[in-house]
PDB file of C-alpha atoms in Angstrom:
ATOM      1  CA  MET A   9     224.454 116.845  86.123  1.00  0.00           C
ATOM      2  CA  GLU A  10     223.117 116.415  82.801  1.00  0.00           C
ATOM      3  CA  PHE A  11     219.431 117.272  81.544  1.00  0.00           C
ATOM      4  CA  GLY A  12     217.010 114.620  81.451  1.00  0.00           C
ATOM      5  CA  SER A  13     219.578 112.460  83.793  1.00  0.00           C
ATOM      6  CA  PRO A  14     217.059 110.137  87.017  1.00  0.00           C
ATOM      7  CA  GLU A  15     218.475 112.800  89.433  1.00  0.00           C
ATOM      8  CA  ALA A  16     216.796 116.061  87.710  1.00  0.00           C
ATOM      9  CA  SER A  17     213.445 114.228  86.498  1.00  0.00           C
ATOM     10  CA  PRO A  18     210.628 115.324  88.921  1.00  0.00           C
ATOM     11  CA  PRO A  19     209.421 112.075  91.289  1.00  0.00           C
ATOM     12  CA  LEU A  20     206.683 109.771  89.176  1.00  0.00           C
ATOM     13  CA  LYS A  21     203.614 110.221  91.051  1.00  0.00           C
ATOM     14  CA  VAL A  22     201.412 107.093  90.519  1.00  0.00           C
ATOM     15  CA  SER A  23     197.457 107.490  91.018  1.00  0.00           C
ATOM     16  CA  TYR A  24     195.682 104.532  92.102  1.00  0.00           C
ATOM     17  CA  PRO A  25     191.772 104.374  90.985  1.00  0.00           C
ATOM     18  CA  GLN A  26     189.810 103.928  94.229  1.00  0.00           C
ATOM     19  CA  SER A  27     187.832 101.135  94.646  1.00  0.00           C
ATOM     20  CA  ASN A  28     184.092 100.407  94.400  1.00  0.00           C
ATOM     21  CA  LEU A  29     183.453  99.389  98.170  1.00  0.00           C
ATOM     22  CA  ARG A  30     185.249 102.534  99.203  1.00  0.00           C
ATOM     23  CA  ARG A  31     183.176 105.189  97.214  1.00  0.00           C
ATOM     24  CA  ILE A  32     180.389 103.513  98.028  1.00  0.00           C
ATOM     25  CA  LEU A  33     181.209 103.661 101.808  1.00  0.00           C
ATOM     26  CA  VAL A  34     183.408 107.133 102.100  1.00  0.00           C
ATOM     27  CA  GLY A  35     182.855 110.360 100.207  1.00  0.00           C
ATOM     28  CA  PRO A  36     184.625 113.375  99.953  1.00  0.00           C
ATOM     29  CA  ARG A  37     183.648 114.327 103.632  1.00  0.00           C
ATOM     30  CA  GLY A  38     185.353 110.909 105.141  1.00  0.00           C
ATOM     31  CA  LEU A  39     182.199 107.961 105.986  1.00  0.00           C
ATOM     32  CA  ARG A  40     178.977 109.205 103.721  1.00  0.00           C
ATOM     33  CA  ALA A  41     176.283 109.584 105.647  1.00  0.00           C
ATOM     34  CA  GLY A  42     174.125 107.126 105.674  1.00  0.00           C
ATOM     35  CA  TRP A  43     176.551 104.245 105.948  1.00  0.00           C
ATOM     36  CA  GLY A  44     177.709 106.487 109.686  1.00  0.00           C
ATOM     37  CA  ALA A  45     173.782 107.054 110.665  1.00  0.00           C
ATOM     38  CA  LEU A  46     173.342 102.654 110.415  1.00  0.00           C
ATOM     39  CA  SER A  47     176.589 102.115 112.180  1.00  0.00           C
ATOM     40  CA  PHE A  48     176.034 104.158 115.436  1.00  0.00           C
ATOM     41  CA  VAL A  49     172.424 102.665 115.354  1.00  0.00           C
ATOM     42  CA  ALA A  50     174.332  99.043 114.401  1.00  0.00           C
ATOM     43  CA  LEU A  51     176.662  99.397 118.173  1.00  0.00           C
ATOM     44  CA  LEU A  52     173.812 101.284 119.993  1.00  0.00           C
ATOM     45  CA  ILE A  53     172.131  98.152 119.345  1.00  0.00           C
ATOM     46  CA  LEU A  54     174.961  95.974 120.231  1.00  0.00           C
ATOM     47  CA  LEU A  55     176.358  97.832 122.910  1.00  0.00           C
ATOM     48  CA  GLY A  56     173.010  97.608 124.127  1.00  0.00           C
ATOM     49  CA  ALA A  57     172.491  93.945 124.099  1.00  0.00           C
ATOM     50  CA  ILE A  58     175.694  93.348 126.070  1.00  0.00           C
ATOM     51  CA  THR A  59     174.140  95.440 128.810  1.00  0.00           C
ATOM     52  CA  TYR A  60     170.861  93.815 128.496  1.00  0.00           C
ATOM     53  CA  GLY A  61     173.073  90.428 128.823  1.00  0.00           C
ATOM     54  CA  LEU A  62     174.438  91.718 131.573  1.00  0.00           C
ATOM     55  CA  VAL A  63     171.492  93.433 134.184  1.00  0.00           C
ATOM     56  CA  ARG A  64     170.252  89.764 133.526  1.00  0.00           C
ATOM     57  CA  ILE A  65     173.308  88.218 135.023  1.00  0.00           C
ATOM     58  CA  LEU A  66     173.682  90.340 138.052  1.00  0.00           C
ATOM     59  CA  PRO A  67     171.943  89.936 141.201  1.00  0.00           C
ATOM     60  CA  LEU A  68     170.322  93.683 140.917  1.00  0.00           C
ATOM     61  CA  PRO A  69     167.286  95.114 142.334  1.00  0.00           C
ATOM     62  CA  ALA A  70     164.102  94.673 140.454  1.00  0.00           C
ATOM     63  CA  PHE A  71     161.768  97.759 139.123  1.00  0.00           C
ATOM     64  CA  GLU A  72     159.098  96.140 138.674  1.00  0.00           C
ATOM     65  CA  SER A  73     156.215  94.728 141.621  1.00  0.00           C
ATOM     66  CA  GLY A  74     153.274  93.466 140.750  1.00  0.00           C
ATOM     67  CA  GLY A  75     153.124  94.001 137.159  1.00  0.00           C
ATOM     68  CA  SER A  76     153.188  97.512 137.234  1.00  0.00           C
ATOM     69  CA  VAL A  77     156.345  99.982 137.316  1.00  0.00           C
ATOM     70  CA  THR A  78     156.383 102.702 139.207  1.00  0.00           C
ATOM     71  CA  MET A  79     158.113 106.032 138.032  1.00  0.00           C
ATOM     72  CA  THR A  80     160.957 106.637 140.982  1.00  0.00           C
ATOM     73  CA  PRO A  81     163.607 109.348 140.991  1.00  0.00           C
ATOM     74  CA  PHE A  82     165.574 105.891 140.905  1.00  0.00           C
ATOM     75  CA  ASN A  83     164.385 103.787 138.596  1.00  0.00           C
ATOM     76  CA  LYS A  84     164.141 106.433 136.115  1.00  0.00           C
ATOM     77  CA  GLY A  85     167.217 108.110 136.499  1.00  0.00           C
ATOM     78  CA  ILE A  86     169.540 104.911 136.449  1.00  0.00           C
ATOM     79  CA  VAL A  87     168.146 103.628 133.857  1.00  0.00           C
ATOM     80  CA  ASP A  88     168.660 106.939 131.611  1.00  0.00           C
ATOM     81  CA  ALA A  89     172.458 107.305 132.856  1.00  0.00           C
ATOM     82  CA  VAL A  90     173.003 103.587 131.435  1.00  0.00           C
ATOM     83  CA  LEU A  91     171.192 104.241 127.887  1.00  0.00           C
ATOM     84  CA  LEU A  92     173.318 107.928 128.093  1.00  0.00           C
ATOM     85  CA  VAL A  93     176.607 105.825 129.138  1.00  0.00           C
ATOM     86  CA  ILE A  94     176.151 103.642 126.247  1.00  0.00           C
ATOM     87  CA  VAL A  95     175.476 106.284 123.580  1.00  0.00           C
ATOM     88  CA  VAL A  96     178.257 108.567 124.889  1.00  0.00           C
ATOM     89  CA  ILE A  97     180.635 105.095 123.937  1.00  0.00           C
ATOM     90  CA  ALA A  98     178.534 104.996 120.536  1.00  0.00           C
ATOM     91  CA  THR A  99     179.410 108.038 120.067  1.00  0.00           C
ATOM     92  CA  SER A 100     183.176 108.105 121.366  1.00  0.00           C
ATOM     93  CA  ILE A 101     183.397 104.680 118.783  1.00  0.00           C
ATOM     94  CA  MET A 102     182.216 106.634 115.974  1.00  0.00           C
ATOM     95  CA  ALA A 103     183.825 109.846 116.145  1.00  0.00           C
ATOM     96  CA  ARG A 104     187.506 108.271 117.002  1.00  0.00           C
ATOM     97  CA  LEU A 105     187.083 106.076 113.473  1.00  0.00           C
ATOM     98  CA  GLU A 106     186.179 109.150 111.567  1.00  0.00           C
ATOM     99  CA  LYS A 107     188.361 110.785 113.410  1.00  0.00           C
ATOM    100  CA  ARG A 108     186.934 113.926 114.790  1.00  0.00           C
ATOM    101  CA  GLN A 109     186.224 114.801 118.147  1.00  0.00           C
ATOM    102  CA  LEU A 110     183.040 114.685 120.901  1.00  0.00           C
ATOM    103  CA  ALA A 111     183.030 118.176 120.449  1.00  0.00           C
ATOM    104  CA  ASP A 112     181.923 117.918 116.679  1.00  0.00           C
ATOM    105  CA  TYR A 113     178.652 115.665 117.867  1.00  0.00           C
ATOM    106  CA  GLY A 114     177.577 118.645 119.894  1.00  0.00           C
ATOM    107  CA  PHE A 115     179.273 118.097 123.527  1.00  0.00           C
ATOM    108  CA  GLY A 116     181.071 120.913 123.066  1.00  0.00           C
ATOM    109  CA  ARG A 117     184.017 123.315 124.113  1.00  0.00           C
ATOM    110  CA  SER A 118     183.567 125.986 126.401  1.00  0.00           C
ATOM    111  CA  ASN A 119     180.913 127.842 128.328  1.00  0.00           C
ATOM    112  CA  GLU A 120     178.946 124.649 128.610  1.00  0.00           C
ATOM    113  CA  LEU A 121     177.823 124.880 132.579  1.00  0.00           C
ATOM    114  CA  GLY A 122     175.878 128.563 131.665  1.00  0.00           C
ATOM    115  CA  ARG A 123     174.278 127.259 128.396  1.00  0.00           C
ATOM    116  CA  PHE A 124     173.376 124.330 130.932  1.00  0.00           C
ATOM    117  CA  PHE A 125     171.499 126.746 133.365  1.00  0.00           C
ATOM    118  CA  SER A 126     170.298 128.848 130.643  1.00  0.00           C
ATOM    119  CA  GLY A 127     168.469 126.578 129.261  1.00  0.00           C
ATOM    120  CA  ALA A 128     167.318 125.034 132.655  1.00  0.00           C
ATOM    121  CA  GLY A 129     165.805 128.765 133.626  1.00  0.00           C
ATOM    122  CA  TRP A 130     164.140 128.663 130.123  1.00  0.00           C
ATOM    123  CA  GLY A 131     162.697 124.962 130.619  1.00  0.00           C
ATOM    124  CA  PHE A 132     161.121 125.778 134.154  1.00  0.00           C
ATOM    125  CA  PHE A 133     159.961 129.369 132.760  1.00  0.00           C
ATOM    126  CA  PHE A 134     157.808 127.822 129.785  1.00  0.00           C
ATOM    127  CA  ILE A 135     156.272 124.168 132.161  1.00  0.00           C
ATOM    128  CA  SER A 136     155.195 127.044 134.531  1.00  0.00           C
ATOM    129  CA  LEU A 137     153.874 129.519 131.251  1.00  0.00           C
ATOM    130  CA  LEU A 138     151.697 126.555 129.888  1.00  0.00           C
ATOM    131  CA  VAL A 139     150.673 124.973 133.513  1.00  0.00           C
ATOM    132  CA  PHE A 140     149.622 129.249 134.267  1.00  0.00           C
ATOM    133  CA  VAL A 141     147.320 129.084 131.517  1.00  0.00           C
ATOM    134  CA  LEU A 142     145.932 125.551 131.940  1.00  0.00           C
ATOM    135  CA  PHE A 143     145.024 126.953 135.632  1.00  0.00           C
ATOM    136  CA  GLU A 144     143.714 130.265 134.218  1.00  0.00           C
ATOM    137  CA  THR A 145     141.590 128.491 131.428  1.00  0.00           C
ATOM    138  CA  HIS A 146     140.085 125.727 134.296  1.00  0.00           C
ATOM    139  CA  ASN A 147     141.822 123.256 132.951  1.00  0.00           C
ATOM    140  CA  LEU A 148     143.107 122.342 135.826  1.00  0.00           C
ATOM    141  CA  VAL A 149     142.799 122.382 139.506  1.00  0.00           C
ATOM    142  CA  PHE A 150     145.177 121.504 142.015  1.00  0.00           C
ATOM    143  CA  GLU A 151     145.075 119.745 145.115  1.00  0.00           C
ATOM    144  CA  ASN A 152     145.924 118.985 148.309  1.00  0.00           C
ATOM    145  CA  HIS A 153     149.011 117.150 148.940  1.00  0.00           C
ATOM    146  CA  PRO A 154     150.652 118.035 152.161  1.00  0.00           C
ATOM    147  CA  ILE A 155     154.471 116.981 151.388  1.00  0.00           C
ATOM    148  CA  ARG A 156     156.994 117.078 154.934  1.00  0.00           C
ATOM    149  CA  LEU A 157     159.581 120.141 153.447  1.00  0.00           C
ATOM    150  CA  GLY A 158     163.037 117.637 153.715  1.00  0.00           C
ATOM    151  CA  THR A 159     160.845 115.108 152.004  1.00  0.00           C
ATOM    152  CA  ALA A 160     160.054 117.676 149.454  1.00  0.00           C
ATOM    153  CA  PHE A 161     163.711 118.930 148.943  1.00  0.00           C
ATOM    154  CA  LEU A 162     165.085 115.457 149.027  1.00  0.00           C
ATOM    155  CA  TYR A 163     162.814 114.197 146.486  1.00  0.00           C
ATOM    156  CA  GLY A 164     163.030 117.312 144.529  1.00  0.00           C
ATOM    157  CA  VAL A 165     166.881 116.921 144.456  1.00  0.00           C
ATOM    158  CA  GLU A 166     166.503 113.418 143.152  1.00  0.00           C
ATOM    159  CA  TRP A 167     164.202 114.249 140.128  1.00  0.00           C
ATOM    160  CA  PHE A 168     166.797 116.998 139.001  1.00  0.00           C
ATOM    161  CA  ILE A 169     169.421 114.852 138.808  1.00  0.00           C
ATOM    162  CA  SER A 170     167.231 111.787 137.642  1.00  0.00           C
ATOM    163  CA  MET A 171     165.856 114.067 134.866  1.00  0.00           C
ATOM    164  CA  PHE A 172     169.345 115.024 133.790  1.00  0.00           C
ATOM    165  CA  PHE A 173     170.112 111.602 132.500  1.00  0.00           C
ATOM    166  CA  VAL A 174     166.786 111.394 131.073  1.00  0.00           C
ATOM    167  CA  GLY A 175     167.472 114.943 129.246  1.00  0.00           C
ATOM    168  CA  ALA A 176     170.950 114.412 128.818  1.00  0.00           C
ATOM    169  CA  PHE A 177     170.489 110.755 127.037  1.00  0.00           C
ATOM    170  CA  GLU A 178     167.704 112.222 124.911  1.00  0.00           C
ATOM    171  CA  GLU A 179     168.984 115.171 123.849  1.00  0.00           C
ATOM    172  CA  THR A 180     172.572 113.400 123.098  1.00  0.00           C
ATOM    173  CA  ILE A 181     170.741 110.481 120.684  1.00  0.00           C
ATOM    174  CA  PHE A 182     168.429 112.558 119.180  1.00  0.00           C
ATOM    175  CA  ARG A 183     170.824 115.870 118.571  1.00  0.00           C
ATOM    176  CA  GLY A 184     173.775 114.432 119.042  1.00  0.00           C
ATOM    177  CA  TYR A 185     176.120 112.103 116.107  1.00  0.00           C
ATOM    178  CA  LEU A 186     172.684 111.361 114.516  1.00  0.00           C
ATOM    179  CA  GLN A 187     171.934 115.088 113.923  1.00  0.00           C
ATOM    180  CA  TRP A 188     175.238 116.058 112.206  1.00  0.00           C
ATOM    181  CA  THR A 189     176.558 112.958 110.675  1.00  0.00           C
ATOM    182  CA  LEU A 190     172.444 113.134 108.514  1.00  0.00           C
ATOM    183  CA  ALA A 191     173.239 116.351 108.339  1.00  0.00           C
ATOM    184  CA  ARG A 192     176.202 115.961 105.979  1.00  0.00           C
ATOM    185  CA  GLY A 193     173.320 113.820 103.806  1.00  0.00           C
ATOM    186  CA  ILE A 194     169.929 115.257 104.030  1.00  0.00           C
ATOM    187  CA  THR A 195     170.927 119.070 106.076  1.00  0.00           C
ATOM    188  CA  PHE A 196     170.715 120.067 109.364  1.00  0.00           C
ATOM    189  CA  TRP A 197     167.237 120.864 108.960  1.00  0.00           C
ATOM    190  CA  GLY A 198     166.452 117.515 107.528  1.00  0.00           C
ATOM    191  CA  ALA A 199     168.060 115.432 109.845  1.00  0.00           C
ATOM    192  CA  ALA A 200     165.827 117.609 112.612  1.00  0.00           C
ATOM    193  CA  ALA A 201     163.086 116.998 110.778  1.00  0.00           C
ATOM    194  CA  VAL A 202     163.254 113.281 110.461  1.00  0.00           C
ATOM    195  CA  LEU A 203     164.949 113.092 114.233  1.00  0.00           C
ATOM    196  CA  ALA A 204     161.959 114.994 115.503  1.00  0.00           C
ATOM    197  CA  ILE A 205     159.351 112.865 114.055  1.00  0.00           C
ATOM    198  CA  ILE A 206     161.157 109.181 115.342  1.00  0.00           C
ATOM    199  CA  PHE A 207     161.631 111.264 118.674  1.00  0.00           C
ATOM    200  CA  GLY A 208     158.122 111.813 118.872  1.00  0.00           C
ATOM    201  CA  SER A 209     156.784 108.268 117.651  1.00  0.00           C
ATOM    202  CA  ALA A 210     158.734 107.165 120.483  1.00  0.00           C
ATOM    203  CA  HIS A 211     156.894 108.600 122.804  1.00  0.00           C
ATOM    204  CA  GLY A 212     154.025 106.515 121.522  1.00  0.00           C
ATOM    205  CA  SER A 213     154.399 103.493 124.105  1.00  0.00           C
ATOM    206  CA  ASN A 214     154.028 105.573 127.108  1.00  0.00           C
ATOM    207  CA  PRO A 215     150.631 105.033 128.526  1.00  0.00           C
ATOM    208  CA  GLY A 216     147.963 107.977 128.461  1.00  0.00           C
ATOM    209  CA  GLU A 217     150.386 109.214 126.159  1.00  0.00           C
ATOM    210  CA  SER A 218     147.617 111.363 123.128  1.00  0.00           C
ATOM    211  CA  HIS A 219     148.038 112.289 119.561  1.00  0.00           C
ATOM    212  CA  ILE A 220     148.652 115.423 120.812  1.00  0.00           C
ATOM    213  CA  GLY A 221     151.532 114.731 123.329  1.00  0.00           C
ATOM    214  CA  LEU A 222     153.643 113.234 120.027  1.00  0.00           C
ATOM    215  CA  PHE A 223     152.437 115.480 118.121  1.00  0.00           C
ATOM    216  CA  SER A 224     154.513 118.556 120.593  1.00  0.00           C
ATOM    217  CA  ALA A 225     157.091 116.056 121.344  1.00  0.00           C
ATOM    218  CA  ALA A 226     158.274 115.933 117.978  1.00  0.00           C
ATOM    219  CA  ALA A 227     157.593 119.682 118.031  1.00  0.00           C
ATOM    220  CA  ILE A 228     159.737 120.567 121.579  1.00  0.00           C
ATOM    221  CA  SER A 229     162.016 118.863 119.289  1.00  0.00           C
ATOM    222  CA  LEU A 230     162.089 120.363 116.316  1.00  0.00           C
ATOM    223  CA  ALA A 231     162.296 123.892 118.358  1.00  0.00           C
ATOM    224  CA  LEU A 232     165.301 122.479 120.309  1.00  0.00           C
ATOM    225  CA  SER A 233     167.252 121.528 117.134  1.00  0.00           C
ATOM    226  CA  LEU A 234     167.762 125.550 117.040  1.00  0.00           C
ATOM    227  CA  SER A 235     169.316 125.542 119.603  1.00  0.00           C
ATOM    228  CA  ILE A 236     172.268 123.259 118.601  1.00  0.00           C
ATOM    229  CA  TRP A 237     171.890 125.737 115.404  1.00  0.00           C
ATOM    230  CA  TYR A 238     172.550 128.355 116.962  1.00  0.00           C
ATOM    231  CA  THR A 239     175.150 127.506 119.932  1.00  0.00           C
ATOM    232  CA  ARG A 240     177.048 123.986 117.988  1.00  0.00           C
ATOM    233  CA  SER A 241     176.575 122.930 121.380  1.00  0.00           C
ATOM    234  CA  LEU A 242     173.767 120.482 123.307  1.00  0.00           C
ATOM    235  CA  TRP A 243     173.790 122.016 126.757  1.00  0.00           C
ATOM    236  CA  TRP A 244     171.293 124.243 125.782  1.00  0.00           C
ATOM    237  CA  ALA A 245     168.462 122.219 125.354  1.00  0.00           C
ATOM    238  CA  VAL A 246     170.085 119.722 128.335  1.00  0.00           C
ATOM    239  CA  GLY A 247     169.240 122.579 130.630  1.00  0.00           C
ATOM    240  CA  PHE A 248     165.889 123.406 129.054  1.00  0.00           C
ATOM    241  CA  HIS A 249     164.936 119.420 128.512  1.00  0.00           C
ATOM    242  CA  THR A 250     166.241 119.064 132.209  1.00  0.00           C
ATOM    243  CA  ALA A 251     164.460 121.779 133.907  1.00  0.00           C
ATOM    244  CA  TRP A 252     160.942 121.157 131.831  1.00  0.00           C
ATOM    245  CA  ASN A 253     160.651 117.712 133.044  1.00  0.00           C
ATOM    246  CA  TRP A 254     161.429 118.201 136.266  1.00  0.00           C
ATOM    247  CA  GLY A 255     159.479 121.350 137.108  1.00  0.00           C
ATOM    248  CA  GLU A 256     156.410 118.567 135.275  1.00  0.00           C
ATOM    249  CA  THR A 257     157.699 115.652 137.429  1.00  0.00           C
ATOM    250  CA  PHE A 258     158.769 116.990 140.819  1.00  0.00           C
ATOM    251  CA  PHE A 259     157.567 120.753 141.020  1.00  0.00           C
ATOM    252  CA  TYR A 260     153.699 120.784 139.475  1.00  0.00           C
ATOM    253  CA  GLY A 261     153.121 116.973 140.386  1.00  0.00           C
ATOM    254  CA  THR A 262     152.311 116.409 136.643  1.00  0.00           C
ATOM    255  CA  PRO A 263     151.851 113.709 134.213  1.00  0.00           C
ATOM    256  CA  ASN A 264     155.164 113.421 131.824  1.00  0.00           C
ATOM    257  CA  SER A 265     154.490 112.419 128.582  1.00  0.00           C
ATOM    258  CA  GLY A 266     151.845 110.482 130.157  1.00  0.00           C
ATOM    259  CA  LEU A 267     154.147 108.851 132.643  1.00  0.00           C
ATOM    260  CA  LEU A 268     153.450 109.447 136.695  1.00  0.00           C
ATOM    261  CA  ALA A 269     155.884 109.699 139.522  1.00  0.00           C
ATOM    262  CA  GLN A 270     156.443 108.780 142.924  1.00  0.00           C
ATOM    263  CA  GLY A 271     157.136 111.696 144.963  1.00  0.00           C
ATOM    264  CA  HIS A 272     156.177 115.426 143.727  1.00  0.00           C
ATOM    265  CA  LEU A 273     155.802 118.938 146.097  1.00  0.00           C
ATOM    266  CA  LEU A 274     152.577 119.529 144.222  1.00  0.00           C
ATOM    267  CA  SER A 275     149.386 117.971 142.681  1.00  0.00           C
ATOM    268  CA  ILE A 276     147.191 118.592 139.700  1.00  0.00           C
ATOM    269  CA  ARG A 277     144.389 117.069 138.191  1.00  0.00           C
ATOM    270  CA  ALA A 278     142.806 117.532 134.769  1.00  0.00           C
ATOM    271  CA  GLU A 279     139.712 118.678 134.725  1.00  0.00           C
ATOM    272  CA  GLY A 280     137.321 119.103 131.104  1.00  0.00           C
ATOM    273  CA  ALA A 281     138.572 118.124 127.900  1.00  0.00           C
ATOM    274  CA  SER A 282     141.306 116.479 127.584  1.00  0.00           C
ATOM    275  CA  ILE A 283     142.455 118.426 123.684  1.00  0.00           C
ATOM    276  CA  THR A 284     142.403 121.265 125.905  1.00  0.00           C
ATOM    277  CA  SER A 285     143.512 119.849 129.745  1.00  0.00           C
ATOM    278  CA  GLY A 286     145.932 117.179 128.099  1.00  0.00           C
ATOM    279  CA  GLY A 287     144.033 114.183 130.060  1.00  0.00           C
ATOM    280  CA  SER A 288     146.338 111.596 131.426  1.00  0.00           C
ATOM    281  CA  ALA A 289     149.315 112.502 128.604  1.00  0.00           C
ATOM    282  CA  GLY A 290     150.027 115.777 131.053  1.00  0.00           C
ATOM    283  CA  PRO A 291     150.300 120.018 129.936  1.00  0.00           C
ATOM    284  CA  GLU A 292     151.885 118.299 127.286  1.00  0.00           C
ATOM    285  CA  GLY A 293     149.034 116.923 125.317  1.00  0.00           C
ATOM    286  CA  SER A 294     146.675 120.412 125.653  1.00  0.00           C
ATOM    287  CA  VAL A 295     146.786 122.089 122.388  1.00  0.00           C
ATOM    288  CA  PHE A 296     147.704 125.308 124.408  1.00  0.00           C
ATOM    289  CA  VAL A 297     151.462 123.861 124.117  1.00  0.00           C
ATOM    290  CA  LEU A 298     151.551 124.450 120.311  1.00  0.00           C
ATOM    291  CA  PRO A 299     152.114 128.332 120.814  1.00  0.00           C
ATOM    292  CA  ILE A 300     154.411 127.641 123.705  1.00  0.00           C
ATOM    293  CA  VAL A 301     156.575 125.979 121.250  1.00  0.00           C
ATOM    294  CA  LEU A 302     156.348 128.958 119.472  1.00  0.00           C
ATOM    295  CA  LEU A 303     157.903 131.201 122.379  1.00  0.00           C
ATOM    296  CA  VAL A 304     160.040 128.617 122.707  1.00  0.00           C
ATOM    297  CA  GLY A 305     162.221 129.170 119.543  1.00  0.00           C
ATOM    298  CA  LEU A 306     161.585 133.120 120.342  1.00  0.00           C
ATOM    299  CA  ALA A 307     163.401 132.341 123.597  1.00  0.00           C
ATOM    300  CA  ILE A 308     166.378 129.950 121.258  1.00  0.00           C
ATOM    301  CA  TYR A 309     166.540 133.576 119.071  1.00  0.00           C
ATOM    302  CA  LEU A 310     167.036 136.119 121.634  1.00  0.00           C
ATOM    303  CA  THR A 311     169.239 133.465 124.076  1.00  0.00           C
ATOM    304  CA  CYS A 312     171.409 131.554 121.549  1.00  0.00           C
ATOM    305  CA  ARG A 313     171.897 133.818 118.224  1.00  0.00           C
ATOM    306  CA  PRO A 314     175.368 134.471 117.970  1.00  0.00           C
ATOM    307  CA  ARG A 315     175.900 138.233 118.608  1.00  0.00           C
ATOM    308  CA  MET A 316     177.260 140.733 115.950  1.00  0.00           C
ATOM    309  CA  SER A 317     180.019 142.853 117.393  1.00  0.00           C
ATOM    310  CA  ALA A 318     180.156 146.760 117.230  1.00  0.00           C
ATOM    311  CA  ALA A 319     182.744 146.494 114.743  1.00  0.00           C
ATOM    312  CA  THR A 320     180.972 144.561 112.270  1.00  0.00           C
ATOM    313  CA  LEU A 321     178.418 146.559 112.590  1.00  0.00           C
ATOM    314  CA  ARG A 322     180.316 148.754 111.519  1.00  0.00           C
ATOM    315  CA  GLY A 323     181.418 147.248 108.363  1.00  0.00           C
TER     316      GLY A 323
END
């Protein structure tokens, strides 16, 4: 073989310039964060419109009576279950387009059941602590509310299932795909802050909600982002969200972000100034919720923070 022959020459590498459109849409880590978030929201709108169209033509039972809506385990749970399915489908489509997995957006890889029940335990503990503080400061009064044990048990199960769908939907849409996608563009905590503000504002349409209630919803949202930061999983936050709402709605029978529900174990009435009692917004509308949120952050730090092994500590 002679030197310089075609067989001895290395293959010629030809580089083609990247199109302007591709540079705009795609960065070093794939689809740019802003375009990914916009695509995800567009998918949600499209899937939501399709679902709404189906609901309008199918013979489904109406939830409204006399122009008002009563929050029951069925009508609350079924709506949020449908919304959860829409978010999961949209997330799956975006994950496939970006060649990623659902686990990359917090859906978990292992020990998710343990994380869920850990979060649920803390969620019920902290809503109980808040109710206890409000009771001890004479901002809440327990009222007589006779209910049969069998009926209470049935409502308890139904409301837990319903609030699971509520928690899973809200955590998935605010701390799933959008959280991790926006984090690529504006950092994890920048994304968490933006989504917390949107989460708090989204509660503004609830009847009976207050300014403190909106702020506390945003603050709790930001605190729950800490569990995502540590575990890379949604499930601790889903458990916390489920049990906190279940405690408010069913166990203590207080308004939940300004919404009252049918079927609850206890019955509590707010008394005194709404800034301390929460008023029509429920316990979340009280200023006493703010130190509770700080304690939630501490619990997440103690519960979810990765433990260093003994070998690592020894160096």
